[in-house]
Amino acid sequence: MNDFNRTFGAIDTRSADTSVNVGLRAFMLGVYQKLALGIALAGVLAFVVGANFVPALTQAVLFSPLRFVIQFAPLVLILGSAFLMKRPSPLATGIMYWTIVSLLGLSLSIWVYAATNNVEMASRAGRTMSPEFMTIAKAFFLTSASFGALSLFGYTTKMDLKPIGVFATFAIFGLILLSLVSLLFPPSGFLEVAIMGGVLAISGILIAYDTQSLKMGYFENEGDTRSLAVMTNFGALSFFISFYNIFTILMSMLSSND
């Protein structure tokens, strides 16, 4: 998914004067705008399903085997794109972006459903959570503030974030694998908290790293409309996934009864 921005090439944009580059500014705004639209769509889907506006849809998403498809399909799409998209197109990456955003938005509906119906949730390790709409609002604003600060750091820093970013990329996939493998063993509260803490920290690193990578990628592909469109979709997707990860972990922490 992130192959587009993991190779920096020979251009050292850390020394470039990006503060007055109108093209770069427009490109980054395009990425942030697509991210904002994705967050809005995910929020609408979560609210419509979680608040039971369409009972049949709520039943299908939350209380039928379809919920497992919704839960694992984003990961399958991300991994599949790494092998199948040898030369990604704006259309294909755009479809993938909106599909994953929609699936993750549907998965967020469980928090809205619990808050609407005063339902207590329990993690696999036995931690109990009581989400409320105030908790959802707090988690959203904390996530937004964290994202803004981390992305601003990635945009303005002169530090080369590539080494730590590459490590974080491998680490996040390692944590995903660990999470899947842990399903085969008895639940562990310590492991659950450790994975949450790791994903939270790595997601923050990736936001800064992806921001810097997008900057560098822009200068490598300046003038190539097709490549910049693909970068916009992949960049927004990387940001959205990190935003989603931080939000869900904060929701789990803020609504915990333990």
CSV table of C-alpha atoms in Angstrom, one decimal:
chain,number,residue,atom,x,y,z
A,1,MET,CA,0.0,0.0,0.0
A,2,ASN,CA,2.7,2.4,0.8
A,3,ASP,CA,5.2,1.5,-1.9
A,4,PHE,CA,4.6,4.8,-3.6
A,5,ASN,CA,6.2,6.8,-0.7
A,6,ARG,CA,8.7,4.4,0.7
A,7,THR,CA,11.5,5.1,-1.8
A,8,PHE,CA,12.7,8.7,-1.7
A,9,GLY,CA,15.0,8.7,-4.7
A,10,ALA,CA,17.8,11.3,-5.1
A,11,ILE,CA,15.8,14.4,-4.2
A,12,ASP,CA,16.6,15.9,-0.8
A,13,THR,CA,13.4,17.9,-0.1
A,14,ARG,CA,14.5,18.6,3.4
A,15,SER,CA,16.7,21.4,2.0
A,16,ALA,CA,14.0,22.6,-0.5
A,17,ASP,CA,12.1,25.7,0.2
A,18,THR,CA,8.6,24.1,0.5
A,19,SER,CA,7.1,27.0,2.4
A,20,VAL,CA,6.4,28.9,-0.9
A,21,ASN,CA,5.8,25.9,-3.2
A,22,VAL,CA,2.2,26.4,-4.4
A,23,GLY,CA,2.1,23.0,-6.1
A,24,LEU,CA,3.2,21.1,-3.0
A,25,ARG,CA,0.7,23.1,-0.9
A,26,ALA,CA,-2.2,22.2,-3.3
A,27,PHE,CA,-1.1,18.6,-3.4
A,28,MET,CA,-1.0,18.2,0.4
A,29,LEU,CA,-4.3,20.0,0.8
A,30,GLY,CA,-5.8,17.5,-1.7
A,31,VAL,CA,-4.6,14.6,0.5
A,32,TYR,CA,-6.0,16.2,3.6
A,33,GLN,CA,-9.3,17.0,1.9
A,34,LYS,CA,-9.7,13.4,0.8
A,35,LEU,CA,-8.9,12.2,4.3
A,36,ALA,CA,-11.5,14.6,5.8
A,37,LEU,CA,-14.1,13.3,3.3
A,38,GLY,CA,-13.2,9.8,4.3
A,39,ILE,CA,-13.6,10.5,8.0
A,40,ALA,CA,-16.9,12.2,7.3
A,41,LEU,CA,-18.2,9.2,5.3
A,42,ALA,CA,-17.0,6.7,8.0
A,43,GLY,CA,-18.7,8.8,10.6
A,44,VAL,CA,-22.0,8.9,8.7
A,45,LEU,CA,-22.0,5.1,8.1
A,46,ALA,CA,-21.1,4.4,11.8
A,47,PHE,CA,-24.0,6.6,13.0
A,48,VAL,CA,-26.6,5.3,10.5
A,49,VAL,CA,-25.8,1.7,11.4
A,50,GLY,CA,-25.1,2.1,15.1
A,51,ALA,CA,-28.1,4.3,15.8
A,52,ASN,CA,-30.3,1.6,14.0
A,53,PHE,CA,-31.7,4.0,11.4
A,54,VAL,CA,-32.0,1.0,9.0
A,55,PRO,CA,-32.7,-2.0,11.3
A,56,ALA,CA,-32.0,-4.6,8.6
A,57,LEU,CA,-28.6,-3.0,7.9
A,58,THR,CA,-27.7,-2.9,11.6
A,59,GLN,CA,-28.6,-6.5,12.0
A,60,ALA,CA,-26.5,-7.5,9.0
A,61,VAL,CA,-23.4,-5.5,10.0
A,62,LEU,CA,-23.4,-6.2,13.7
A,63,PHE,CA,-25.2,-9.4,14.3
A,64,SER,CA,-24.6,-11.6,11.3
A,65,PRO,CA,-21.6,-13.5,9.8
A,66,LEU,CA,-21.1,-10.4,7.6
A,67,ARG,CA,-19.4,-8.7,10.5
A,68,PHE,CA,-16.4,-11.0,10.0
A,69,VAL,CA,-16.1,-10.0,6.4
A,70,ILE,CA,-16.3,-6.3,7.4
A,71,GLN,CA,-13.7,-6.9,10.1
A,72,PHE,CA,-11.1,-8.6,7.9
A,73,ALA,CA,-11.8,-7.4,4.4
A,74,PRO,CA,-9.7,-4.1,4.8
A,75,LEU,CA,-6.6,-6.1,5.7
A,76,VAL,CA,-7.1,-8.5,2.8
A,77,LEU,CA,-7.6,-5.5,0.4
A,78,ILE,CA,-4.4,-3.8,1.7
A,79,LEU,CA,-2.3,-7.0,1.4
A,80,GLY,CA,-3.8,-7.9,-1.9
A,81,SER,CA,-3.1,-4.5,-3.4
A,82,ALA,CA,0.6,-4.9,-2.6
A,83,PHE,CA,0.7,-7.9,-4.9
A,84,LEU,CA,-1.9,-7.2,-7.5
A,85,MET,CA,-1.4,-3.4,-8.1
A,86,LYS,CA,1.9,-3.5,-10.0
A,87,ARG,CA,1.1,-0.2,-11.7
A,88,PRO,CA,-1.7,1.4,-9.7
A,89,SER,CA,-4.1,3.7,-11.5
A,90,PRO,CA,-6.0,6.7,-10.0
A,91,LEU,CA,-9.3,4.8,-10.5
A,92,ALA,CA,-8.2,1.6,-8.9
A,93,THR,CA,-6.6,3.3,-5.9
A,94,GLY,CA,-9.6,5.6,-5.5
A,95,ILE,CA,-12.0,2.6,-5.4
A,96,MET,CA,-9.8,0.9,-2.9
A,97,TYR,CA,-9.7,4.0,-0.7
A,98,TRP,CA,-13.4,4.5,-0.6
A,99,THR,CA,-14.1,0.8,-0.1
A,100,ILE,CA,-11.7,0.5,2.9
A,101,VAL,CA,-13.1,3.7,4.4
A,102,SER,CA,-16.6,2.4,4.1
A,103,LEU,CA,-15.7,-1.0,5.7
A,104,LEU,CA,-13.9,0.7,8.6
A,105,GLY,CA,-16.7,3.1,9.0
A,106,LEU,CA,-19.2,0.2,9.3
A,107,SER,CA,-16.9,-1.4,11.9
A,108,LEU,CA,-17.0,1.7,14.0
A,109,SER,CA,-20.8,1.4,14.3
A,110,ILE,CA,-20.3,-0.9,17.2
A,111,TRP,CA,-19.2,2.1,19.4
A,112,VAL,CA,-22.3,4.1,18.3
A,113,TYR,CA,-24.6,1.1,18.9
A,114,ALA,CA,-23.2,0.6,22.4
A,115,ALA,CA,-23.4,4.3,23.3
A,116,THR,CA,-27.0,4.5,21.9
A,117,ASN,CA,-28.3,1.5,23.8
A,118,ASN,CA,-26.1,1.8,26.9
A,119,VAL,CA,-24.6,-1.6,26.1
A,120,GLU,CA,-21.4,-2.7,28.0
A,121,MET,CA,-18.8,-4.1,25.7
A,122,ALA,CA,-16.0,-6.6,26.6
A,123,SER,CA,-12.7,-7.2,25.0
A,124,ARG,CA,-11.4,-10.7,24.3
A,125,ALA,CA,-9.2,-10.4,27.4
A,126,GLY,CA,-12.2,-9.5,29.6
A,127,ARG,CA,-11.8,-5.7,29.9
A,128,THR,CA,-15.2,-4.1,30.1
A,129,MET,CA,-16.1,-0.8,28.3
A,130,SER,CA,-19.1,1.5,28.5
A,131,PRO,CA,-18.9,3.9,25.5
A,132,GLU,CA,-20.8,7.2,25.6
A,133,PHE,CA,-21.3,9.8,23.0
A,134,MET,CA,-19.1,12.2,25.1
A,135,THR,CA,-16.4,9.5,25.0
A,136,ILE,CA,-16.7,9.3,21.2
A,137,ALA,CA,-16.4,13.1,21.0
A,138,LYS,CA,-13.3,13.2,23.3
A,139,ALA,CA,-11.6,10.4,21.4
A,140,PHE,CA,-12.3,12.1,18.1
A,141,PHE,CA,-10.9,15.5,19.1
A,142,LEU,CA,-7.9,13.9,20.8
A,143,THR,CA,-7.2,11.9,17.6
A,144,SER,CA,-7.6,15.0,15.4
A,145,ALA,CA,-5.3,17.1,17.6
A,146,SER,CA,-2.7,14.3,17.7
A,147,PHE,CA,-2.9,13.8,13.9
A,148,GLY,CA,-2.6,17.5,13.2
A,149,ALA,CA,0.5,17.9,15.5
A,150,LEU,CA,2.2,14.8,14.1
A,151,SER,CA,1.6,15.6,10.5
A,152,LEU,CA,2.8,19.2,11.0
A,153,PHE,CA,6.0,17.8,12.6
A,154,GLY,CA,6.5,15.5,9.6
A,155,TYR,CA,5.9,18.3,7.2
A,156,THR,CA,8.3,20.8,8.8
A,157,THR,CA,11.1,18.7,10.4
A,158,LYS,CA,14.5,18.7,8.8
A,159,MET,CA,15.1,15.2,10.3
A,160,ASP,CA,15.2,12.3,7.9
A,161,LEU,CA,12.3,10.1,9.2
A,162,LYS,CA,13.0,7.2,6.8
A,163,PRO,CA,14.9,4.9,9.1
A,164,ILE,CA,12.3,5.0,11.9
A,165,GLY,CA,9.5,5.1,9.4
A,166,VAL,CA,10.7,1.9,7.7
A,167,PHE,CA,11.0,0.2,11.1
A,168,ALA,CA,7.5,1.4,12.1
A,169,THR,CA,6.1,0.0,8.8
A,170,PHE,CA,7.5,-3.5,9.5
A,171,ALA,CA,6.5,-3.2,13.2
A,172,ILE,CA,2.8,-2.5,12.4
A,173,PHE,CA,2.6,-5.5,10.2
A,174,GLY,CA,4.3,-7.5,12.9
A,175,LEU,CA,1.7,-6.4,15.5
A,176,ILE,CA,-1.1,-7.3,13.1
A,177,LEU,CA,0.4,-10.8,12.7
A,178,LEU,CA,0.8,-11.1,16.5
A,179,SER,CA,-2.8,-10.0,17.0
A,180,LEU,CA,-4.0,-12.7,14.5
A,181,VAL,CA,-1.8,-15.4,16.1
A,182,SER,CA,-3.0,-14.5,19.6
A,183,LEU,CA,-6.5,-15.5,18.6
A,184,LEU,CA,-5.3,-19.1,18.6
A,185,PHE,CA,-4.3,-18.9,22.3
A,186,PRO,CA,-6.1,-18.1,25.5
A,187,PRO,CA,-6.7,-14.3,25.9
A,188,SER,CA,-4.1,-12.3,27.7
A,189,GLY,CA,-4.8,-8.9,29.2
A,190,PHE,CA,-1.2,-7.9,29.2
A,191,LEU,CA,-0.7,-8.9,25.6
A,192,GLU,CA,-3.9,-7.0,24.6
A,193,VAL,CA,-2.7,-3.8,26.3
A,194,ALA,CA,0.9,-4.2,24.9
A,195,ILE,CA,-0.5,-4.5,21.3
A,196,MET,CA,-2.7,-1.5,21.8
A,197,GLY,CA,0.2,0.6,23.1
A,198,GLY,CA,2.4,-0.5,20.3
A,199,VAL,CA,-0.2,0.3,17.6
A,200,LEU,CA,-0.8,3.7,19.2
A,201,ALA,CA,2.9,4.6,19.2
A,202,ILE,CA,3.6,3.2,15.7
A,203,SER,CA,0.6,4.9,14.2
A,204,GLY,CA,1.8,8.2,15.5
A,205,ILE,CA,5.3,7.6,13.9
A,206,LEU,CA,3.7,6.7,10.6
A,207,ILE,CA,1.6,9.9,10.4
A,208,ALA,CA,4.8,12.0,10.6
A,209,TYR,CA,6.7,9.6,8.3
A,210,ASP,CA,4.0,9.5,5.7
A,211,THR,CA,3.7,13.2,5.7
A,212,GLN,CA,7.4,13.6,5.0
A,213,SER,CA,7.2,10.9,2.4
A,214,LEU,CA,4.4,12.6,0.5
A,215,LYS,CA,6.4,15.8,0.4
A,216,MET,CA,9.4,14.0,-1.1
A,217,GLY,CA,7.2,12.0,-3.4
A,218,TYR,CA,5.6,15.2,-4.8
A,219,PHE,CA,9.0,16.5,-5.9
A,220,GLU,CA,9.9,13.2,-7.5
A,221,ASN,CA,6.6,13.2,-9.5
A,222,GLU,CA,6.0,16.9,-10.0
A,223,GLY,CA,4.1,17.3,-13.2
A,224,ASP,CA,3.1,13.7,-13.4
A,225,THR,CA,-0.7,14.0,-12.9
A,226,ARG,CA,-1.3,10.3,-12.8
A,227,SER,CA,1.3,9.5,-10.2
A,228,LEU,CA,0.2,12.4,-8.0
A,229,ALA,CA,-3.4,11.2,-8.2
A,230,VAL,CA,-2.3,7.7,-7.1
A,231,MET,CA,-0.2,9.3,-4.3
A,232,THR,CA,-3.2,11.3,-3.1
A,233,ASN,CA,-5.3,8.2,-2.8
A,234,PHE,CA,-2.5,6.1,-1.1
A,235,GLY,CA,-1.6,9.0,1.2
A,236,ALA,CA,-5.1,9.6,2.3
A,237,LEU,CA,-5.5,5.9,2.9
A,238,SER,CA,-2.4,5.7,5.0
A,239,PHE,CA,-3.5,8.7,7.0
A,240,PHE,CA,-7.0,7.3,7.4
A,241,ILE,CA,-5.8,3.9,8.7
A,242,SER,CA,-3.5,5.6,11.3
A,243,PHE,CA,-6.4,7.9,12.3
A,244,TYR,CA,-8.7,4.9,12.7
A,245,ASN,CA,-6.2,3.0,14.8
A,246,ILE,CA,-5.5,5.9,17.1
A,247,PHE,CA,-9.3,6.7,17.5
A,248,THR,CA,-10.3,3.1,18.3
A,249,ILE,CA,-7.5,2.6,20.8
A,250,LEU,CA,-8.4,5.9,22.5
A,251,MET,CA,-12.1,4.8,22.6
A,252,SER,CA,-11.1,1.6,24.2
A,253,MET,CA,-9.0,3.4,26.8
A,254,LEU,CA,-11.5,6.2,27.6
A,255,SER,CA,-14.5,4.0,27.9
A,256,SER,CA,-12.8,1.3,29.9
A,257,ASN,CA,-14.3,0.4,33.3
A,258,ASP,CA,-11.1,-1.2,34.6
